[in-house]
Tab-separated table of C-alpha atoms in Angstrom:
chain	number	residue	atom	x	y	z
A	1	MET	CA	-82.473	29.927	42.279
A	2	PRO	CA	-81.272	27.819	45.206
A	3	VAL	CA	-82.583	24.341	46.014
A	4	LYS	CA	-86.341	24.212	45.448
A	5	ASN	CA	-88.341	24.356	48.682
A	6	ARG	CA	-90.507	21.446	47.569
A	7	PHE	CA	-87.498	19.116	47.614
A	8	ALA	CA	-86.573	20.194	51.105
A	9	GLU	CA	-90.114	19.190	52.078
A	10	LEU	CA	-89.839	15.893	50.212
A	11	GLN	CA	-86.336	15.009	51.410
A	12	SER	CA	-87.391	12.672	54.228
A	13	GLU	CA	-89.786	10.811	51.915
A	14	ILE	CA	-87.190	10.498	49.137
A	15	THR	CA	-84.655	9.340	51.728
A	16	GLU	CA	-87.047	6.554	52.750
A	17	TRP	CA	-87.289	5.429	49.129
A	18	ARG	CA	-83.516	5.537	48.781
A	19	ARG	CA	-82.871	3.496	51.915
A	20	ASP	CA	-85.447	0.905	50.904
A	21	LEU	CA	-83.636	0.546	47.569
A	22	HIS	CA	-80.310	0.316	49.391
A	23	GLU	CA	-81.631	-2.471	51.597
A	24	ASN	CA	-82.855	-4.436	48.562
A	25	PRO	CA	-80.155	-4.237	45.875
A	26	GLU	CA	-80.518	-6.045	42.558
A	27	LEU	CA	-77.886	-6.791	39.932
A	28	LEU	CA	-77.705	-6.114	36.203
A	29	PHE	CA	-81.071	-6.805	34.489
A	30	ASP	CA	-82.557	-8.580	37.510
A	31	THR	CA	-84.020	-5.323	38.853
A	32	HIS	CA	-87.539	-6.749	39.092
A	33	ARG	CA	-88.402	-5.417	42.558
A	34	THR	CA	-86.767	-2.052	41.847
A	35	SER	CA	-88.481	-1.680	38.475
A	36	ALA	CA	-91.858	-2.566	39.963
A	37	LEU	CA	-91.390	-0.048	42.767
A	38	VAL	CA	-90.391	2.676	40.285
A	39	ALA	CA	-93.375	1.953	38.018
A	40	GLU	CA	-95.771	1.921	40.974
A	41	LYS	CA	-94.556	5.316	42.178
A	42	LEU	CA	-94.659	6.888	38.707
A	43	GLN	CA	-98.246	5.743	38.318
A	44	ALA	CA	-99.109	7.114	41.772
A	45	PHE	CA	-97.540	10.457	40.815
A	46	GLY	CA	-99.965	10.698	37.900
A	47	CYS	CA	-97.532	10.304	35.015
A	48	ASP	CA	-99.298	10.372	31.663
A	49	GLU	CA	-97.698	7.104	30.597
A	50	VAL	CA	-95.666	4.451	32.409
A	51	VAL	CA	-94.064	1.664	30.394
A	52	THR	CA	-92.061	-1.261	31.750
A	53	GLY	CA	-89.889	-3.810	29.958
A	54	ILE	CA	-87.816	-1.340	27.920
A	55	GLY	CA	-84.303	-2.756	27.706
A	56	ARG	CA	-85.630	-5.890	29.442
A	57	THR	CA	-86.331	-4.371	32.888
A	58	GLY	CA	-86.118	-0.633	32.257
A	59	VAL	CA	-88.975	1.738	33.116
A	60	VAL	CA	-90.052	4.880	31.257
A	61	GLY	CA	-92.436	7.521	32.561
A	62	VAL	CA	-93.913	10.364	30.502
A	63	ILE	CA	-94.958	13.695	32.031
A	64	LYS	CA	-96.592	16.339	29.868
A	65	GLY	CA	-96.347	20.005	30.729
A	66	LYS	CA	-99.164	22.525	31.017
A	67	ALA	CA	-98.578	23.252	27.333
A	68	SER	CA	-96.998	21.370	24.441
A	69	GLY	CA	-96.556	24.167	21.915
A	70	SER	CA	-92.779	24.037	22.103
A	71	GLY	CA	-92.742	20.469	20.804
A	72	LYS	CA	-89.700	19.796	22.977
A	73	VAL	CA	-89.063	16.424	24.604
A	74	ILE	CA	-86.315	15.971	27.209
A	75	GLY	CA	-85.115	12.692	28.689
A	76	LEU	CA	-83.801	12.383	32.248
A	77	ARG	CA	-81.997	9.137	33.098
A	78	ALA	CA	-81.111	7.318	36.328
A	79	ASP	CA	-79.545	3.870	36.748
A	80	MET	CA	-81.069	1.274	39.106
A	81	ASP	CA	-78.667	-1.669	39.485
A	82	ALA	CA	-76.286	-2.528	42.312
A	83	LEU	CA	-72.855	-4.200	42.452
A	84	PRO	CA	-71.753	-7.742	43.403
A	85	ILE	CA	-69.990	-6.536	46.565
A	86	LEU	CA	-70.399	-7.665	50.179
A	87	GLU	CA	-71.474	-4.575	52.125
A	88	ASP	CA	-69.401	-3.462	55.111
A	89	THR	CA	-71.158	-0.295	56.295
A	90	GLY	CA	-72.930	-1.494	59.432
A	91	LEU	CA	-75.958	0.612	58.477
A	92	GLU	CA	-79.356	-0.284	59.902
A	93	TYR	CA	-80.609	-0.339	56.311
A	94	ALA	CA	-77.632	-2.293	54.938
A	95	SER	CA	-78.157	-4.764	52.120
A	96	LYS	CA	-80.272	-7.806	52.943
A	97	THR	CA	-78.980	-9.559	49.818
A	98	PRO	CA	-75.679	-11.347	50.481
A	99	GLY	CA	-73.011	-10.384	47.971
A	100	ALA	CA	-74.901	-7.424	46.526
A	101	MET	CA	-74.923	-3.772	47.562
A	102	HIS	CA	-75.559	-0.309	46.215
A	103	ALA	CA	-71.870	0.585	46.249
A	104	CYS	CA	-72.130	3.159	43.460
A	105	GLY	CA	-75.134	5.196	44.593
A	106	HIS	CA	-77.624	4.089	41.967
A	107	ASP	CA	-80.140	3.876	44.797
A	108	GLY	CA	-79.629	7.613	45.250
A	109	HIS	CA	-79.865	8.333	41.532
A	110	THR	CA	-83.149	6.422	41.259
A	111	ALA	CA	-84.601	8.080	44.359
A	112	MET	CA	-83.624	11.578	43.199
A	113	LEU	CA	-85.170	11.094	39.756
A	114	LEU	CA	-88.325	9.744	41.387
A	115	GLY	CA	-88.387	12.895	43.535
A	116	ALA	CA	-87.991	15.086	40.454
A	117	ALA	CA	-90.735	13.117	38.666
A	118	LYS	CA	-93.123	13.615	41.580
A	119	TYR	CA	-92.508	17.370	41.577
A	120	LEU	CA	-92.801	17.681	37.778
A	121	ALA	CA	-96.056	15.686	37.754
A	122	GLU	CA	-97.436	17.932	40.513
A	123	THR	CA	-96.466	21.273	38.988
A	124	ARG	CA	-96.194	20.660	35.211
A	125	ASN	CA	-94.750	24.154	34.984
A	126	PHE	CA	-93.168	23.668	31.566
A	127	ASP	CA	-94.041	23.665	27.874
A	128	GLY	CA	-93.177	20.284	26.429
A	129	THR	CA	-92.739	16.678	27.549
A	130	VAL	CA	-90.418	15.006	30.039
A	131	VAL	CA	-89.424	11.358	29.696
A	132	VAL	CA	-87.967	9.918	32.904
A	133	ILE	CA	-85.759	6.906	32.181
A	134	PHE	CA	-84.904	4.288	34.813
A	135	GLN	CA	-82.217	2.012	33.434
A	136	PRO	CA	-81.031	-1.434	34.564
A	137	ALA	CA	-77.581	-2.978	34.092
A	138	GLU	CA	-75.264	0.012	34.041
A	139	GLU	CA	-72.614	-1.958	35.937
A	140	GLY	CA	-71.320	-3.963	33.013
A	141	GLY	CA	-74.537	-5.118	31.362
A	142	GLY	CA	-75.057	-2.318	28.862
A	143	GLY	CA	-78.634	-1.604	29.867
A	144	GLY	CA	-78.433	1.839	28.293
A	145	LYS	CA	-77.684	0.285	24.915
A	146	GLU	CA	-80.535	-2.194	25.292
A	147	MET	CA	-83.012	0.607	26.043
A	148	CYS	CA	-81.801	2.485	22.962
A	149	ASP	CA	-81.931	-0.697	20.871
A	150	ASP	CA	-85.564	-1.080	21.964
A	151	GLY	CA	-86.260	2.195	20.148
A	152	MET	CA	-86.743	4.336	23.252
A	153	MET	CA	-85.464	7.598	21.718
A	154	ALA	CA	-87.667	7.429	18.621
A	155	ARG	CA	-90.715	5.980	20.397
A	156	TRP	CA	-91.031	8.989	22.711
A	157	GLY	CA	-89.381	11.528	20.411
A	158	ILE	CA	-86.616	12.349	22.887
A	159	GLN	CA	-84.527	15.268	21.614
A	160	GLU	CA	-82.030	15.749	24.455
A	161	VAL	CA	-81.016	13.549	27.375
A	162	TYR	CA	-79.423	14.334	30.748
A	163	GLY	CA	-77.872	12.150	33.429
A	164	MET	CA	-76.258	12.520	36.840
A	165	HIS	CA	-73.846	10.627	39.103
A	166	ASN	CA	-72.928	11.245	42.724
A	167	TRP	CA	-69.227	11.889	43.308
A	168	PRO	CA	-67.347	11.331	46.597
A	169	GLY	CA	-64.784	14.046	47.281
A	170	VAL	CA	-66.947	16.835	45.851
A	171	PRO	CA	-68.733	18.871	48.562
A	172	VAL	CA	-72.312	17.768	49.176
A	173	GLY	CA	-74.720	19.391	46.745
A	174	GLN	CA	-71.996	20.980	44.597
A	175	PHE	CA	-71.628	20.062	40.912
A	176	ALA	CA	-68.881	19.372	38.389
A	177	ILE	CA	-69.008	18.810	34.629
A	178	ARG	CA	-66.886	18.969	31.478
A	179	PRO	CA	-67.694	19.152	27.755
A	180	GLY	CA	-66.494	16.562	25.268
A	181	ALA	CA	-64.937	13.245	26.263
A	182	PHE	CA	-65.687	12.683	29.960
A	183	PHE	CA	-65.783	8.950	30.845
A	184	ALA	CA	-63.561	6.400	29.129
A	185	ALA	CA	-64.319	3.602	26.707
A	186	THR	CA	-64.186	0.320	28.620
A	187	ASP	CA	-62.964	-2.778	26.793
A	188	ILE	CA	-62.107	-6.210	28.157
A	189	PHE	CA	-59.739	-8.922	27.018
A	190	GLU	CA	-59.110	-12.575	27.789
A	191	VAL	CA	-55.893	-14.325	26.802
A	192	THR	CA	-55.398	-18.095	26.913
A	193	VAL	CA	-51.739	-19.182	26.843
A	194	GLU	CA	-51.281	-22.859	25.990
A	195	GLY	CA	-48.039	-24.681	26.767
A	196	LYS	CA	-47.058	-28.211	27.727
A	197	GLY	CA	-47.686	-29.136	31.343
A	198	GLY	CA	-45.647	-31.488	33.467
A	199	HIS	CA	-43.801	-32.037	36.724
A	200	ALA	CA	-42.407	-28.903	38.329
A	201	ALA	CA	-39.173	-30.736	39.076
A	202	LYS	CA	-38.640	-31.358	35.363
A	203	PRO	CA	-39.200	-27.947	33.712
A	204	HIS	CA	-37.006	-28.947	30.755
A	205	GLU	CA	-39.647	-31.495	29.750
A	206	THR	CA	-42.381	-28.828	29.688
A	207	ILE	CA	-43.219	-25.610	27.884
A	208	ASP	CA	-44.145	-23.382	30.800
A	209	PRO	CA	-47.165	-21.118	30.096
A	210	THR	CA	-46.795	-19.492	33.527
A	211	VAL	CA	-43.445	-17.949	32.647
A	212	ALA	CA	-44.739	-16.888	29.236
A	213	SER	CA	-47.840	-15.326	30.814
A	214	ALA	CA	-45.753	-13.444	33.367
A	215	GLN	CA	-43.687	-11.993	30.514
A	216	ILE	CA	-46.903	-11.031	28.716
A	217	VAL	CA	-48.250	-9.173	31.773
A	218	THR	CA	-45.060	-7.117	31.968
A	219	ALA	CA	-44.908	-6.504	28.225
A	220	LEU	CA	-48.499	-5.265	28.078
A	221	GLN	CA	-47.464	-2.285	30.208
A	222	THR	CA	-45.369	-1.020	27.282
A	223	ILE	CA	-48.584	-0.140	25.427
A	224	ALA	CA	-49.089	2.844	27.723
A	225	SER	CA	-45.401	3.578	28.353
A	226	ARG	CA	-43.944	3.076	24.854
A	227	ASN	CA	-46.717	2.898	22.224
A	228	ALA	CA	-49.290	5.547	23.142
A	229	ASP	CA	-48.650	9.281	22.986
A	230	PRO	CA	-47.462	10.250	26.497
A	231	VAL	CA	-50.025	13.065	26.738
A	232	SER	CA	-52.971	10.785	25.928
A	233	GLN	CA	-54.984	8.747	28.409
A	234	ILE	CA	-54.772	4.957	28.201
A	235	VAL	CA	-54.929	2.234	30.838
A	236	VAL	CA	-54.137	-1.448	30.258
A	237	SER	CA	-54.661	-3.541	33.394
A	238	VAL	CA	-54.351	-7.306	33.783
A	239	THR	CA	-56.709	-8.137	36.629
A	240	SER	CA	-56.795	-11.936	36.698
A	241	PHE	CA	-54.104	-14.657	36.316
A	242	GLU	CA	-55.551	-18.158	36.459
A	243	THR	CA	-53.608	-21.398	35.925
A	244	SER	CA	-55.149	-24.726	34.981
A	245	SER	CA	-53.506	-26.337	38.018
A	246	THR	CA	-53.073	-25.013	41.540
A	247	ALA	CA	-50.739	-27.760	42.742
A	248	PHE	CA	-47.308	-26.816	44.094
A	249	ASN	CA	-45.530	-29.424	41.992
A	250	VAL	CA	-47.282	-29.053	38.619
A	251	ILE	CA	-46.410	-26.814	35.698
A	252	PRO	CA	-49.862	-26.141	34.208
A	253	GLN	CA	-50.954	-26.838	30.667
A	254	ARG	CA	-52.527	-23.419	30.241
A	255	VAL	CA	-52.917	-19.989	31.820
A	256	LYS	CA	-55.815	-17.581	31.385
A	257	LEU	CA	-55.326	-13.822	31.760
A	258	ARG	CA	-58.127	-11.275	31.963
A	259	GLY	CA	-58.012	-7.521	31.984
A	260	THR	CA	-59.445	-4.188	30.942
A	261	VAL	CA	-58.481	-1.320	28.638
A	262	ARG	CA	-59.591	2.269	29.191
A	263	THR	CA	-59.183	4.934	26.506
A	264	LEU	CA	-60.569	8.362	25.631
A	265	ALA	CA	-59.724	8.467	21.913
A	266	PRO	CA	-60.662	6.054	19.095
A	267	GLU	CA	-57.079	5.815	17.860
A	268	ASN	CA	-55.890	4.644	21.289
A	269	ARG	CA	-58.659	2.076	21.415
A	270	ASP	CA	-57.498	0.688	18.064
A	271	LEU	CA	-53.870	0.823	19.193
A	272	ALA	CA	-54.564	-1.110	22.378
A	273	GLU	CA	-56.470	-3.875	20.616
A	274	THR	CA	-53.763	-4.303	17.959
A	275	ARG	CA	-50.851	-4.255	20.392
A	276	ILE	CA	-52.491	-6.665	22.858
A	277	ASN	CA	-52.890	-9.172	20.033
A	278	ASP	CA	-49.344	-8.655	18.778
A	279	ILE	CA	-47.686	-8.785	22.209
A	280	CYS	CA	-49.579	-11.815	23.467
A	281	THR	CA	-49.184	-13.958	20.366
A	282	GLY	CA	-45.584	-12.879	19.753
A	283	MET	CA	-44.365	-13.271	23.326
A	284	ALA	CA	-46.056	-16.654	23.670
A	285	ALA	CA	-44.530	-17.890	20.409
A	286	ALA	CA	-41.067	-16.702	21.443
A	287	LEU	CA	-41.296	-18.973	24.489
A	288	GLY	CA	-42.786	-21.946	22.686
A	289	CYS	CA	-46.429	-21.378	23.658
A	290	VAL	CA	-49.551	-20.461	21.734
A	291	ALA	CA	-51.755	-17.523	22.785
A	292	LYS	CA	-55.394	-16.933	21.839
A	293	VAL	CA	-56.736	-13.420	22.421
A	294	ASP	CA	-60.413	-12.491	22.783
A	295	TYR	CA	-60.890	-8.710	22.813
A	296	THR	CA	-64.344	-7.218	23.417
A	297	ARG	CA	-65.298	-3.573	22.959
A	298	ASN	CA	-67.812	-2.610	25.624
A	299	TYR	CA	-68.928	0.916	26.535
A	300	PRO	CA	-67.787	3.685	24.173
A	301	VAL	CA	-66.324	6.988	25.338
A	302	MET	CA	-69.019	9.090	26.989
A	303	VAL	CA	-69.026	12.466	25.241
A	304	ASN	CA	-70.930	15.479	26.589
A	305	SER	CA	-72.383	17.775	23.931
A	306	GLU	CA	-70.988	21.323	24.054
A	307	GLU	CA	-74.262	23.286	24.118
A	308	GLN	CA	-76.055	20.985	26.541
A	309	THR	CA	-73.020	20.913	28.855
A	310	GLU	CA	-72.949	24.700	29.050
A	311	PHE	CA	-76.670	24.729	29.789
A	312	ALA	CA	-76.339	21.975	32.436
A	313	ALA	CA	-73.530	23.916	34.126
A	314	ASP	CA	-75.641	27.090	34.180
A	315	VAL	CA	-78.452	25.158	35.858
A	316	ALA	CA	-76.003	23.708	38.397
A	317	ARG	CA	-74.726	27.186	39.226
A	318	ALA	CA	-78.302	28.354	39.707
A	319	VAL	CA	-78.946	25.478	42.137
A	320	SER	CA	-75.714	25.477	44.141
A	321	GLY	CA	-73.954	28.729	43.302
A	322	ASP	CA	-71.057	27.059	41.483
A	323	CYS	CA	-70.159	24.316	39.024
A	324	ALA	CA	-66.570	23.097	38.934
A	325	ASP	CA	-64.595	21.728	36.006
A	326	ALA	CA	-64.736	17.948	36.334
A	327	PRO	CA	-61.659	15.791	35.738
A	328	LEU	CA	-61.411	13.201	33.015
A	329	VAL	CA	-62.632	9.861	34.371
A	330	MET	CA	-61.123	6.553	33.260
A	331	GLY	CA	-64.127	4.673	34.599
A	332	GLY	CA	-66.870	3.711	32.166
A	333	GLU	CA	-70.496	4.847	31.939
A	334	ASP	CA	-73.087	3.369	29.607
A	335	PHE	CA	-74.999	6.638	29.441
A	336	ALA	CA	-72.524	6.952	26.550
A	337	PHE	CA	-74.930	4.945	24.380
A	338	MET	CA	-77.729	7.465	24.976
A	339	LEU	CA	-75.396	10.370	24.221
A	340	GLU	CA	-74.454	8.679	20.945
A	341	GLU	CA	-78.137	8.803	19.937
A	342	ARG	CA	-79.062	12.254	21.240
A	343	PRO	CA	-77.236	15.410	22.381
A	344	GLY	CA	-77.103	15.858	26.124
A	345	ALA	CA	-74.924	16.083	29.186
A	346	TYR	CA	-73.872	14.118	32.251
A	347	ILE	CA	-73.035	15.886	35.505
A	348	LEU	CA	-71.492	14.974	38.868
A	349	VAL	CA	-73.176	15.943	42.145
A	350	GLY	CA	-71.130	16.004	45.331
A	351	ASN	CA	-71.424	13.151	47.831
A	352	GLY	CA	-69.084	14.759	50.352
A	353	ASP	CA	-66.202	13.151	52.217
A	354	THR	CA	-67.320	9.525	51.896
A	355	ALA	CA	-65.810	6.212	50.865
A	356	ALA	CA	-65.203	5.920	47.142
A	357	VAL	CA	-67.751	4.319	44.849
A	358	HIS	CA	-67.358	0.544	44.433
A	359	HIS	CA	-66.014	0.309	47.989
A	360	PRO	CA	-67.767	-1.965	50.550
A	361	GLN	CA	-68.066	0.974	52.979
A	362	TYR	CA	-69.539	3.431	50.478
A	363	ASN	CA	-72.962	4.958	51.087
A	364	PHE	CA	-74.923	7.532	49.129
A	365	ASN	CA	-75.238	10.817	51.050
A	366	ASP	CA	-78.918	11.661	51.511
A	367	GLU	CA	-78.014	15.320	52.061
A	368	ALA	CA	-77.361	15.528	48.302
A	369	ILE	CA	-81.000	14.739	47.473
A	370	PRO	CA	-82.436	18.296	47.355
A	371	ALA	CA	-79.649	19.556	45.059
A	372	GLY	CA	-79.889	16.556	42.716
A	373	CYS	CA	-83.668	16.745	42.451
A	374	SER	CA	-83.551	20.512	41.945
A	375	TRP	CA	-81.042	20.183	39.091
A	376	TRP	CA	-83.221	17.717	37.205
A	377	ALA	CA	-86.371	19.790	37.740
A	378	GLU	CA	-84.639	23.009	36.752
A	379	ILE	CA	-83.240	21.393	33.581
A	380	VAL	CA	-86.853	20.868	32.518
A	381	GLU	CA	-88.276	24.220	33.612
A	382	ARG	CA	-85.436	26.235	32.049
A	383	ARG	CA	-85.119	24.235	28.836
A	384	MET	CA	-88.914	24.206	28.252
A	385	PRO	CA	-90.164	27.314	30.041
A	386	ALA	CA	-93.913	27.687	30.454
A	387	ALA	CA	-95.483	30.586	28.593
């Protein structure tokens, strides 16, 4: 089965939705306009139930098939939030919100799932129930966890859950997936190094936290190069170095470092947390300073279930003719929380030769819409076939 004809017919309409979302990006849980638009469209499609306020600003729509004898319930999830990035695309529908843009394609994900919901509500050619999930705050807010914590899976009896992300560099409309660990766990850390400030011309009268912090930044790189197994995946990146004074002639009293850790195995996550504490406190003490480390575990590793991944790949091959083996991704994805609660799979759909996600010149490729919508619809119709 190639792309469904109905989605070719709907493409211009879905594109209009997508570009409206792109023009009006919203961050984290503040997706009030987006959530209202999604709920309004789901109600207009004739969904059997539309509920707002799940996970603060999430939206859930329920679509029942022509029959319910199978007792199956499948969840389909799209994320709605944008990024705090100043857009640099020059598009006629570019962001009207300064400092916010859909630089990761969540506008496309939301539009494609709305398109699939419209088709499924029209046809209902399946035996079971579909729950369409529109999630806020994927970009660092943990909206997926909040929706799960609100009891979403149990409330609607969701048994399996599927998600999708566009992927620049993969041909438009083609797919890629992998079983098992797919996206990395994403932790953050903040280190405060306290010394004794003073005049830069009299360093001997100070205890310089800048020098100690510079040594810490270098030493943290040994976690990946000398502590972790060389064949494992681990990233430790210091991304911010902030001193308590910006004067040319002042040695500051304190320095604050911030960074992120990415891992794909629990033992490496534990290793990174332990070694960051040991290195920071030990290096600071060796140079006369005191270091305080705050380490926060954020998104867990996103793990695709074996059976559901094989099924998702079969559906992708039916839609596009092929499904490639996806690479491991050291970026994070809070769909991981949903996959911790229910078996399921997450797939990549090609965005073509475009700017990378999280880049100010990125734009979702509307030519991917028919393939993305078809995959979601076919997941439902194949997993819960009508009698």
